[in-house]
Amino acid sequence: MVCVALLSNPKSTGNRAMLPRVRSYCANHPDIFHYEVEHADQIGRALQTIAQVEPAVIVINGGDGTVQAALTELYQGEHFKGTVPPIAVLPNGKTNLIALDLGTYGDPLKALDRIVEIAKTGLDQHIVVRELISLSDGRVGSRPVLGMFLGGAGLADYILYCRNRIYPLGLSNGLSHFLTAMAVVFSLLLGIGGKYMPPKTRPIQVSLIREGQLRGRFSLLIVTTLERLLLGARAGSTDAKGSMKLMAVDQSIPALFRMLFASVSGQLGKHELAGIHLGRGDMIRIEGDRSSVILDGELFQADAGNAIVLTSTAPVPFLRLAA
């Protein structure tokens, strides 16, 4: 009997070194069904095959982009005739925000071993539910994409800057992220952009249906259904209702540092702070000149004249390893 189905992306950051160990582990555990894909367009076929072995848990072994593609296919591909099994995520990408939110960190192989143990002894105490973000970019006939963490405005530009300018230097993830943060701070202090600095942000409009609008230039725009945001901070609570949590930070050094201090001190969301906008909603529209966002590591851009529309899904089950 298969208790765990493991879907691996060999091209994710951690798997370049880890995958031989994962293959060896799976070879010695016949109750694991291991399927590898190298491209996103292979995930549908992979899940169609996985559905036939009826696993108790589906484990995604890749970065946030792999998780996003798998979630989209799982809940829109209709490969499972009944309920989709709970999903676990191994921390094998560059950011691993989804894995960290689910309490999975450290050695991916140890995490996999723990997941197998849980699948054999009982899942109930480890199941948590999360809503997903459904993203539509306005193209006729296009299928919405599902994910859990969206970055827009300046944050999307900073992610692309890190990916295109810093990661190719071959530095560690931590050092790459630190250099990107320093470049962002200097660009905001000096008000400059250019070839070797993050670009200047464009004005956008963010609309939370029934909760009002935000207009302006933002150094950070985050929409998530995760419990944790960047820097390990938990999403702040507000009086507004909705599954998707939104945070927008004005494009200014004081607002950015207020957000960082509130995050690390655990105060984010407990008090109103100038330049920091928090909200919740079940539908959010993002509009602006060449509006682009990054959902779980993948870039999406609305066609001219269209808005990026986010809606929340019904809750889906995940496997959480630690509190």
C-alpha positions as a Markdown table, in Angstrom:
| # | Residue | x | y | z |
|---|---|---|---|---|
| 1 | Met | 0.0 | 0.0 | 0.0 |
| 2 | Val | 1.2 | 3.5 | -0.9 |
| 3 | Cys | 1.0 | 5.9 | 2.1 |
| 4 | Val | 2.9 | 8.8 | 0.5 |
| 5 | Ala | 3.1 | 10.1 | -3.0 |
| 6 | Leu | 6.2 | 12.2 | -3.6 |
| 7 | Leu | 6.3 | 14.7 | -6.5 |
| 8 | Ser | 9.8 | 16.0 | -7.1 |
| 9 | Asn | 11.2 | 18.8 | -9.2 |
| 10 | Pro | 14.9 | 17.9 | -9.9 |
| 11 | Lys | 15.6 | 21.5 | -10.9 |
| 12 | Ser | 14.6 | 23.2 | -7.6 |
| 13 | Thr | 17.5 | 24.7 | -5.7 |
| 14 | Gly | 17.8 | 22.1 | -3.0 |
| 15 | Asn | 17.2 | 19.1 | -5.2 |
| 16 | Arg | 20.3 | 19.7 | -7.2 |
| 17 | Ala | 22.3 | 18.2 | -4.3 |
| 18 | Met | 19.5 | 16.4 | -2.4 |
| 19 | Leu | 17.7 | 14.4 | -5.0 |
| 20 | Pro | 20.2 | 11.4 | -5.0 |
| 21 | Arg | 19.5 | 11.0 | -1.3 |
| 22 | Val | 15.8 | 11.3 | -1.9 |
| 23 | Arg | 15.9 | 8.6 | -4.6 |
| 24 | Ser | 17.9 | 6.3 | -2.4 |
| 25 | Tyr | 15.4 | 6.8 | 0.5 |
| 26 | Cys | 12.4 | 6.1 | -1.7 |
| 27 | Ala | 14.1 | 2.9 | -3.1 |
| 28 | Asn | 14.3 | 1.6 | 0.4 |
| 29 | His | 10.7 | 2.5 | 1.2 |
| 30 | Pro | 8.2 | 0.7 | -1.1 |
| 31 | Asp | 5.3 | 2.5 | 0.6 |
| 32 | Ile | 6.4 | 5.7 | -1.2 |
| 33 | Phe | 5.5 | 6.4 | -4.8 |
| 34 | His | 8.0 | 8.8 | -6.3 |
| 35 | Tyr | 7.3 | 10.8 | -9.5 |
| 36 | Glu | 9.8 | 13.3 | -10.9 |
| 37 | Val | 8.9 | 16.2 | -13.3 |
| 38 | Glu | 11.2 | 18.7 | -15.0 |
| 39 | His | 8.7 | 21.1 | -16.4 |
| 40 | Ala | 5.4 | 22.5 | -15.1 |
| 41 | Asp | 3.5 | 21.1 | -18.1 |
| 42 | Gln | 4.3 | 17.6 | -16.8 |
| 43 | Ile | 2.6 | 18.0 | -13.4 |
| 44 | Gly | -0.9 | 17.3 | -14.8 |
| 45 | Arg | 0.2 | 13.9 | -16.0 |
| 46 | Ala | 2.1 | 13.2 | -12.8 |
| 47 | Leu | -1.0 | 13.9 | -10.6 |
| 48 | Gln | -3.1 | 11.8 | -12.9 |
| 49 | Thr | -0.8 | 8.9 | -12.3 |
| 50 | Ile | -0.5 | 9.7 | -8.5 |
| 51 | Ala | -4.3 | 9.6 | -8.2 |
| 52 | Gln | -4.4 | 6.0 | -9.4 |
| 53 | Val | -2.3 | 4.8 | -6.4 |
| 54 | Glu | -4.6 | 6.6 | -3.9 |
| 55 | Pro | -2.0 | 7.9 | -1.4 |
| 56 | Ala | -2.8 | 9.1 | 2.1 |
| 57 | Val | -0.6 | 12.2 | 1.6 |
| 58 | Ile | 0.9 | 14.0 | -1.3 |
| 59 | Val | 4.3 | 15.5 | -0.7 |
| 60 | Ile | 5.7 | 18.2 | -3.0 |
| 61 | Asn | 9.5 | 18.3 | -3.2 |
| 62 | Gly | 10.4 | 21.6 | -4.7 |
| 63 | Gly | 10.3 | 25.3 | -4.4 |
| 64 | Asp | 7.2 | 27.6 | -4.0 |
| 65 | Gly | 6.8 | 27.7 | -7.8 |
| 66 | Thr | 6.5 | 23.9 | -7.9 |
| 67 | Val | 3.9 | 24.0 | -5.1 |
| 68 | Gln | 1.9 | 26.7 | -7.0 |
| 69 | Ala | 1.8 | 24.6 | -10.2 |
| 70 | Ala | 0.9 | 21.5 | -8.3 |
| 71 | Leu | -1.9 | 23.2 | -6.3 |
| 72 | Thr | -3.4 | 24.6 | -9.5 |
| 73 | Glu | -3.4 | 21.2 | -11.1 |
| 74 | Leu | -4.6 | 19.4 | -8.0 |
| 75 | Tyr | -7.7 | 21.6 | -7.5 |
| 76 | Gln | -8.5 | 22.4 | -11.1 |
| 77 | Gly | -7.4 | 19.3 | -13.0 |
| 78 | Glu | -10.0 | 17.0 | -11.4 |
| 79 | His | -7.6 | 14.1 | -11.3 |
| 80 | Phe | -9.0 | 12.8 | -8.0 |
| 81 | Lys | -12.5 | 11.5 | -8.1 |
| 82 | Gly | -13.0 | 12.0 | -4.4 |
| 83 | Thr | -11.4 | 14.3 | -1.9 |
| 84 | Val | -7.8 | 15.4 | -2.6 |
| 85 | Pro | -5.4 | 14.0 | 0.0 |
| 86 | Pro | -3.7 | 16.5 | 2.4 |
| 87 | Ile | -0.6 | 18.1 | 1.0 |
| 88 | Ala | 2.9 | 18.3 | 2.7 |
| 89 | Val | 5.7 | 20.5 | 1.4 |
| 90 | Leu | 9.5 | 19.8 | 1.7 |
| 91 | Pro | 11.8 | 22.9 | 2.0 |
| 92 | Asn | 13.8 | 22.5 | -1.1 |
| 93 | Gly | 13.5 | 25.9 | -2.9 |
| 94 | Lys | 15.1 | 29.3 | -2.4 |
| 95 | Thr | 12.5 | 30.9 | -0.1 |
| 96 | Asn | 10.3 | 28.0 | 1.1 |
| 97 | Leu | 7.6 | 30.3 | 2.6 |
| 98 | Ile | 4.9 | 27.7 | 2.2 |
| 99 | Ala | 7.0 | 24.9 | 3.8 |
| 100 | Leu | 8.0 | 27.2 | 6.7 |
| 101 | Asp | 4.3 | 28.2 | 7.3 |
| 102 | Leu | 3.5 | 24.4 | 7.6 |
| 103 | Gly | 6.3 | 23.9 | 10.1 |
| 104 | Thr | 8.6 | 22.1 | 7.7 |
| 105 | Tyr | 12.2 | 23.2 | 7.9 |
| 106 | Gly | 15.7 | 21.8 | 8.2 |
| 107 | Asp | 16.9 | 18.6 | 6.4 |
| 108 | Pro | 14.2 | 17.8 | 3.7 |
| 109 | Leu | 15.0 | 14.1 | 4.1 |
| 110 | Lys | 14.3 | 14.1 | 7.8 |
| 111 | Ala | 11.1 | 16.0 | 7.1 |
| 112 | Leu | 10.1 | 13.3 | 4.6 |
| 113 | Asp | 10.8 | 10.6 | 7.1 |
| 114 | Arg | 8.6 | 12.3 | 9.6 |
| 115 | Ile | 5.8 | 12.7 | 7.1 |
| 116 | Val | 6.0 | 8.9 | 6.3 |
| 117 | Glu | 5.7 | 8.2 | 10.1 |
| 118 | Ile | 2.7 | 10.5 | 10.4 |
| 119 | Ala | 1.0 | 8.9 | 7.4 |
| 120 | Lys | 1.4 | 5.5 | 9.0 |
| 121 | Thr | 0.3 | 6.4 | 12.6 |
| 122 | Gly | -2.5 | 8.9 | 12.0 |
| 123 | Leu | -3.0 | 12.2 | 10.2 |
| 124 | Asp | -5.8 | 13.8 | 12.1 |
| 125 | Gln | -3.8 | 15.8 | 14.6 |
| 126 | His | -1.5 | 17.2 | 11.9 |
| 127 | Ile | -4.1 | 18.4 | 9.4 |
| 128 | Val | -4.6 | 22.2 | 9.0 |
| 129 | Val | -6.7 | 24.0 | 6.5 |
| 130 | Arg | -5.7 | 27.0 | 4.4 |
| 131 | Glu | -7.5 | 28.9 | 1.7 |
| 132 | Leu | -5.8 | 29.4 | -1.6 |
| 133 | Ile | -5.4 | 32.5 | -3.7 |
| 134 | Ser | -7.0 | 32.2 | -7.1 |
| 135 | Leu | -5.4 | 34.6 | -9.6 |
| 136 | Ser | -7.0 | 35.8 | -12.8 |
| 137 | Asp | -5.1 | 38.1 | -15.2 |
| 138 | Gly | -8.1 | 39.1 | -17.4 |
| 139 | Arg | -7.3 | 36.9 | -20.4 |
| 140 | Val | -10.3 | 35.4 | -22.0 |
| 141 | Gly | -10.4 | 31.6 | -21.5 |
| 142 | Ser | -7.4 | 31.5 | -19.3 |
| 143 | Arg | -7.5 | 29.2 | -16.3 |
| 144 | Pro | -7.0 | 30.8 | -12.9 |
| 145 | Val | -3.8 | 30.0 | -11.1 |
| 146 | Leu | -3.8 | 28.9 | -7.4 |
| 147 | Gly | -1.1 | 29.9 | -4.9 |
| 148 | Met | -0.6 | 31.1 | -1.3 |
| 149 | Phe | 1.8 | 34.1 | -1.3 |
| 150 | Leu | 1.7 | 37.0 | -3.7 |
| 151 | Gly | 4.1 | 39.9 | -4.0 |
| 152 | Gly | 3.3 | 43.0 | -6.0 |
| 153 | Ala | 4.4 | 46.7 | -6.4 |
| 154 | Gly | 8.0 | 47.2 | -5.3 |
| 155 | Leu | 8.2 | 43.7 | -3.8 |
| 156 | Ala | 7.7 | 42.1 | -7.2 |
| 157 | Asp | 10.4 | 44.3 | -8.7 |
| 158 | Tyr | 12.8 | 43.4 | -5.8 |
| 159 | Ile | 12.2 | 39.7 | -6.3 |
| 160 | Leu | 13.0 | 40.0 | -10.0 |
| 161 | Tyr | 16.0 | 42.1 | -9.3 |
| 162 | Cys | 17.3 | 39.4 | -6.9 |
| 163 | Arg | 16.5 | 36.6 | -9.3 |
| 164 | Asn | 18.1 | 38.3 | -12.4 |
| 165 | Arg | 21.0 | 40.3 | -10.8 |
| 166 | Ile | 22.0 | 38.7 | -7.5 |
| 167 | Tyr | 21.3 | 35.0 | -7.8 |
| 168 | Pro | 23.6 | 34.7 | -10.9 |
| 169 | Leu | 26.5 | 35.7 | -8.8 |
| 170 | Gly | 26.4 | 32.2 | -7.2 |
| 171 | Leu | 26.1 | 33.5 | -3.6 |
| 172 | Ser | 24.2 | 31.7 | -0.8 |
| 173 | Asn | 20.5 | 32.5 | -0.5 |
| 174 | Gly | 21.0 | 34.4 | 2.7 |
| 175 | Leu | 23.7 | 36.6 | 1.4 |
| 176 | Ser | 21.8 | 37.2 | -1.9 |
| 177 | His | 18.7 | 38.3 | 0.1 |
| 178 | Phe | 20.8 | 40.5 | 2.3 |
| 179 | Leu | 22.5 | 42.2 | -0.7 |
| 180 | Thr | 19.1 | 42.7 | -2.3 |
| 181 | Ala | 17.7 | 44.3 | 0.9 |
| 182 | Met | 20.7 | 46.7 | 1.0 |
| 183 | Ala | 20.2 | 47.6 | -2.6 |
| 184 | Val | 16.5 | 48.3 | -1.9 |
| 185 | Val | 17.4 | 50.6 | 1.1 |
| 186 | Phe | 19.9 | 52.6 | -0.9 |
| 187 | Ser | 17.6 | 53.0 | -3.9 |
| 188 | Leu | 14.9 | 54.3 | -1.6 |
| 189 | Leu | 17.3 | 56.6 | 0.3 |
| 190 | Leu | 18.8 | 58.0 | -2.8 |
| 191 | Gly | 15.7 | 57.8 | -5.0 |
| 192 | Ile | 17.6 | 56.2 | -7.9 |
| 193 | Gly | 17.1 | 53.2 | -10.1 |
| 194 | Gly | 19.0 | 52.0 | -13.1 |
| 195 | Lys | 20.8 | 49.0 | -14.5 |
| 196 | Tyr | 22.4 | 47.8 | -11.3 |
| 197 | Met | 19.8 | 49.0 | -8.8 |
| 198 | Pro | 16.1 | 47.9 | -8.3 |
| 199 | Pro | 13.8 | 49.9 | -10.5 |
| 200 | Lys | 11.5 | 52.7 | -9.3 |
| 201 | Thr | 8.1 | 51.5 | -8.4 |
| 202 | Arg | 5.0 | 52.5 | -10.4 |
| 203 | Pro | 1.8 | 53.8 | -8.9 |
| 204 | Ile | -1.0 | 51.2 | -8.5 |
| 205 | Gln | -4.5 | 50.9 | -7.2 |
| 206 | Val | -5.5 | 48.1 | -4.9 |
| 207 | Ser | -9.2 | 47.5 | -4.2 |
| 208 | Leu | -10.5 | 45.3 | -1.4 |
| 209 | Ile | -14.1 | 44.7 | -2.4 |
| 210 | Arg | -16.4 | 46.3 | 0.3 |
| 211 | Glu | -13.3 | 47.5 | 2.2 |
| 212 | Gly | -12.1 | 50.5 | 0.1 |
| 213 | Gln | -9.1 | 51.3 | -2.1 |
| 214 | Leu | -5.5 | 52.1 | -1.8 |
| 215 | Arg | -3.7 | 54.3 | -4.3 |
| 216 | Gly | 0.0 | 55.2 | -4.6 |
| 217 | Arg | 3.5 | 53.8 | -4.8 |
| 218 | Phe | 4.3 | 50.9 | -2.4 |
| 219 | Ser | 7.6 | 49.4 | -1.6 |
| 220 | Leu | 5.9 | 46.3 | -0.5 |
| 221 | Leu | 2.5 | 44.7 | -1.5 |
| 222 | Ile | 1.8 | 41.3 | 0.0 |
| 223 | Val | -1.4 | 39.2 | -0.3 |
| 224 | Thr | -1.3 | 35.8 | 1.4 |
| 225 | Thr | -3.4 | 33.1 | 3.0 |
| 226 | Leu | -0.3 | 31.9 | 5.0 |
| 227 | Glu | -0.2 | 32.4 | 8.7 |
| 228 | Arg | 3.3 | 33.8 | 8.5 |
| 229 | Leu | 4.6 | 36.7 | 6.4 |
| 230 | Leu | 8.2 | 37.7 | 5.7 |
| 231 | Leu | 10.8 | 37.6 | 8.5 |
| 232 | Gly | 8.7 | 35.0 | 10.4 |
| 233 | Ala | 6.1 | 37.6 | 11.4 |
| 234 | Arg | 2.5 | 36.5 | 11.7 |
| 235 | Ala | -0.1 | 38.2 | 9.7 |
| 236 | Gly | -1.7 | 41.0 | 11.7 |
| 237 | Ser | -5.3 | 40.8 | 12.7 |
| 238 | Thr | -7.7 | 43.4 | 11.6 |
| 239 | Asp | -11.5 | 44.0 | 12.0 |
| 240 | Ala | -12.1 | 43.3 | 8.3 |
| 241 | Lys | -13.3 | 39.9 | 7.3 |
| 242 | Gly | -11.8 | 37.7 | 4.5 |
| 243 | Ser | -9.4 | 34.9 | 3.9 |
| 244 | Met | -6.7 | 36.8 | 2.1 |
| 245 | Lys | -4.5 | 39.0 | 4.2 |
| 246 | Leu | -3.1 | 42.2 | 2.6 |
| 247 | Met | -0.2 | 44.4 | 3.6 |
| 248 | Ala | 0.9 | 47.4 | 1.7 |
| 249 | Val | 3.9 | 49.6 | 2.8 |
| 250 | Asp | 4.3 | 53.1 | 1.4 |
| 251 | Gln | 7.4 | 53.8 | -0.7 |
| 252 | Ser | 9.4 | 55.5 | 2.0 |
| 253 | Ile | 12.3 | 54.5 | 4.3 |
| 254 | Pro | 10.4 | 55.4 | 7.5 |
| 255 | Ala | 7.4 | 53.3 | 6.6 |
| 256 | Leu | 9.7 | 50.4 | 5.6 |
| 257 | Phe | 11.6 | 50.5 | 8.8 |
| 258 | Arg | 8.4 | 50.8 | 10.9 |
| 259 | Met | 7.2 | 47.6 | 9.2 |
| 260 | Leu | 10.5 | 45.7 | 9.8 |
| 261 | Phe | 10.6 | 46.7 | 13.4 |
| 262 | Ala | 7.0 | 45.8 | 14.0 |
| 263 | Ser | 7.6 | 42.4 | 12.3 |
| 264 | Val | 10.6 | 41.4 | 14.3 |
| 265 | Ser | 9.0 | 42.6 | 17.6 |
| 266 | Gly | 5.7 | 40.8 | 17.0 |
| 267 | Gln | 3.7 | 44.1 | 17.0 |
| 268 | Leu | 2.7 | 44.0 | 13.3 |
| 269 | Gly | -1.1 | 44.4 | 13.1 |
| 270 | Lys | -1.6 | 45.2 | 16.8 |
| 271 | His | -1.5 | 49.0 | 16.3 |
| 272 | Glu | -2.0 | 51.4 | 13.4 |
| 273 | Leu | 1.3 | 52.5 | 11.9 |
| 274 | Ala | 1.8 | 55.4 | 9.5 |
| 275 | Gly | 2.5 | 54.2 | 6.0 |
| 276 | Ile | 1.5 | 50.6 | 6.7 |
| 277 | His | -1.9 | 49.4 | 5.4 |
| 278 | Leu | -3.4 | 46.1 | 6.6 |
| 279 | Gly | -6.6 | 44.5 | 5.4 |
| 280 | Arg | -8.4 | 41.3 | 4.7 |
| 281 | Gly | -10.8 | 40.4 | 1.8 |
| 282 | Asp | -12.2 | 37.6 | -0.3 |
| 283 | Met | -11.7 | 39.6 | -3.5 |
| 284 | Ile | -8.9 | 42.0 | -4.3 |
| 285 | Arg | -8.2 | 43.9 | -7.5 |
| 286 | Ile | -4.7 | 45.2 | -8.5 |
| 287 | Glu | -4.6 | 47.8 | -11.3 |
| 288 | Gly | -1.9 | 50.0 | -12.8 |
| 289 | Asp | 0.4 | 50.5 | -15.7 |
| 290 | Arg | 1.8 | 47.1 | -16.6 |
| 291 | Ser | 0.5 | 45.6 | -13.4 |
| 292 | Ser | 2.6 | 42.6 | -12.5 |
| 293 | Val | 2.7 | 40.3 | -9.5 |
| 294 | Ile | 4.6 | 37.2 | -8.4 |
| 295 | Leu | 2.6 | 34.4 | -7.1 |
| 296 | Asp | 4.7 | 31.7 | -5.3 |
| 297 | Gly | 7.7 | 32.6 | -7.4 |
| 298 | Glu | 6.0 | 32.8 | -10.8 |
| 299 | Leu | 5.5 | 36.1 | -12.6 |
| 300 | Phe | 2.0 | 37.2 | -13.9 |
| 301 | Gln | 1.1 | 40.3 | -15.7 |
| 302 | Ala | -2.3 | 41.6 | -16.7 |
| 303 | Asp | -3.0 | 42.7 | -20.3 |
| 304 | Ala | -3.4 | 46.4 | -21.0 |
| 305 | Gly | -6.6 | 47.7 | -19.5 |
| 306 | Asn | -7.2 | 44.6 | -17.4 |
| 307 | Ala | -6.8 | 44.1 | -13.6 |
| 308 | Ile | -5.3 | 41.3 | -11.8 |
| 309 | Val | -8.2 | 39.8 | -9.7 |
| 310 | Leu | -7.6 | 37.7 | -6.6 |
| 311 | Thr | -10.3 | 35.6 | -5.0 |
| 312 | Ser | -10.0 | 33.1 | -2.1 |
| 313 | Thr | -10.9 | 29.4 | -2.5 |
| 314 | Ala | -12.6 | 27.0 | -0.1 |
| 315 | Pro | -10.3 | 25.7 | 2.6 |
| 316 | Val | -8.1 | 22.8 | 1.5 |
| 317 | Pro | -6.1 | 20.4 | 3.8 |
| 318 | Phe | -2.4 | 20.5 | 4.4 |
| 319 | Leu | -0.1 | 18.5 | 6.6 |
| 320 | Arg | 1.6 | 20.5 | 9.3 |
| 321 | Leu | 4.7 | 19.0 | 11.0 |
| 322 | Ala | 5.4 | 21.4 | 13.8 |
| 323 | Ala | 3.6 | 24.1 | 15.8 |
